[in-house]
Amino acid sequence: MRVVTPDNAGMDEAARLLKTGGLVAVPTETVYGLAADAFNAEAVARIYATKGRPADNPLILHVADKSDLDKLTDHLPDYARTLADRFWPGPLTLVVRKKPDILPWLGGHPGNTVKTVGVRMPNHPVTLAIIKRSGSIIAAPSANKAGTPSPTQAEHITNDYKDTAQSPDLLVDGGTLEVGIESTVVDATGDKPVILRPGAITEEMIREAVGAAVIGKAANAETPPLSPGTKYRHYAPLAPMTLLSGTAEAVASFITTQIVSEVDAHIGVLASPRVLACINKNWPVMAVQSDSSYTPVVTFLPLGDPHNLPDIARNLFANLRRFDEKGVDIILAEALPAEGLGVAIMDRMTKAAEGRFIRLGVTG
Ligand code: TXA
Ligand code: MG
């Protein structure tokens, strides 16, 4: 896999490769995507093989022009056009009814035809330029190998594919990305928008734009998931992660106790500056509680300030990957209020923690 900078020559090479059936990892404002020409069935099949993605999990399309939506669907509800006008280019994917006679291979393999298609116009100048120069529409899932978190830095991709039989042909290094978590996926096939995956375009923003009730997550244990990606086991760090909610003091004292009692474990801590400050105050207490011959092994990573949720989202996946690199045995992570962008952040953190959640200091 060659790595290029996003200059003119790099963008030209990326477009040329896409035109000839190549696979190119490209930056978007959310996460890096693994792109191929959507109209080239073999190139699309290579995305599945390279990523190790289950065949029934469809890919989303990336367009460089809003009007391309009409090439893909004959059934666009008014609210969907409003959402595209309002939020494109941006981190919003619209799942629309696909024209029946196009792109049968997007569901993964011949015969597994999908009647809908997810479409978005990414807000990244490099990838918009690459799509335009390729003269087509690109299919692109997140560029991570299946089972690792979505890549938000070029080195996440070089790490994922360093020992693999198949890898992308080219990586366009766009540096660190603005949003850091994947786009909001909205089902736009019914009379009202339904959020299938939360993201940086929040439920409040959608409701404000279309003035309609947002139904929210429709899939539950009884009904099949509308967004196939939601049924797979999501990325979890190698070490079991537990989310902790409560006051900064309660979270800090729980973490301190764990550090003292889990003497043989390398503990990873993902917490805000306030909680980290409280843990610091606890260190003298710890020294007394712990055996003097024992030095705790702890990796502290900054979650970011809960008042700056965009900053937390931007760094989240890089932090999770860092814990794997450090080889921690246990991860303790501070939970955030599920409000605004916090809904999407907590969605990803809950998946990483496989549901482990401890509420501290709640009485009654
Ligand atoms: O921000 C993003 O959306 C990134 C960047 C690269 O654009 N892409 C991304 O793609 O996250 P992917 O494939 O990792 O996730 C797309 C999600 C999956 O959960 C998939 O199941 C769902 O969207 N999806 C795709 N097509 C769908 C469809 N026709 N109906 C329902 N869900 C769909
Ligand atoms: Mg993905």
Coordinates of C-alpha atoms in Angstrom, one line a residue, residues 244 247-261 269 271-290 294 296 298 300 332 360:
L244 CA -18.3 4.4 34.9
T247 CA -19.7 12.4 40.2
A248 CA -16.0 13.0 39.4
E249 CA -15.2 12.1 43.0
A250 CA -17.1 8.8 42.8
V251 CA -15.6 7.8 39.5
A252 CA -12.1 8.7 40.7
S253 CA -12.4 6.8 43.9
F254 CA -13.7 3.7 42.1
I255 CA -10.7 3.9 39.8
T256 CA -8.3 4.4 42.6
T257 CA -9.7 1.4 44.5
Q258 CA -9.3 -0.7 41.4
I259 CA -5.7 0.4 40.8
V260 CA -4.9 -0.6 44.4
S261 CA -6.7 -3.9 44.4
V269 CA -7.9 4.7 32.4
A271 CA -11.1 10.0 32.0
S272 CA -11.7 13.7 31.9
P273 CA -9.3 16.2 33.5
R274 CA -11.6 16.6 36.5
V275 CA -11.6 12.9 37.2
L276 CA -7.8 12.6 36.6
A277 CA -7.3 15.5 39.0
C278 CA -9.3 13.6 41.7
I279 CA -7.3 10.5 41.1
N280 CA -4.1 12.5 41.6
K281 CA -5.4 13.7 45.0
N282 CA -5.9 10.0 45.8
W283 CA -2.4 8.9 45.1
P284 CA -1.1 9.5 48.7
V285 CA -4.0 7.4 50.1
M286 CA -3.1 4.7 47.6
A287 CA 0.5 4.6 48.7
V288 CA -0.7 3.9 52.2
Q289 CA -3.2 1.3 51.2
S290 CA -0.9 -0.6 48.8
Y294 CA 4.1 -2.6 44.6
P296 CA 0.8 0.2 40.1
V298 CA -1.5 2.4 34.9
F300 CA -3.9 7.2 31.7
L332 CA -12.0 1.9 33.0
L360 CA -21.7 4.9 41.0

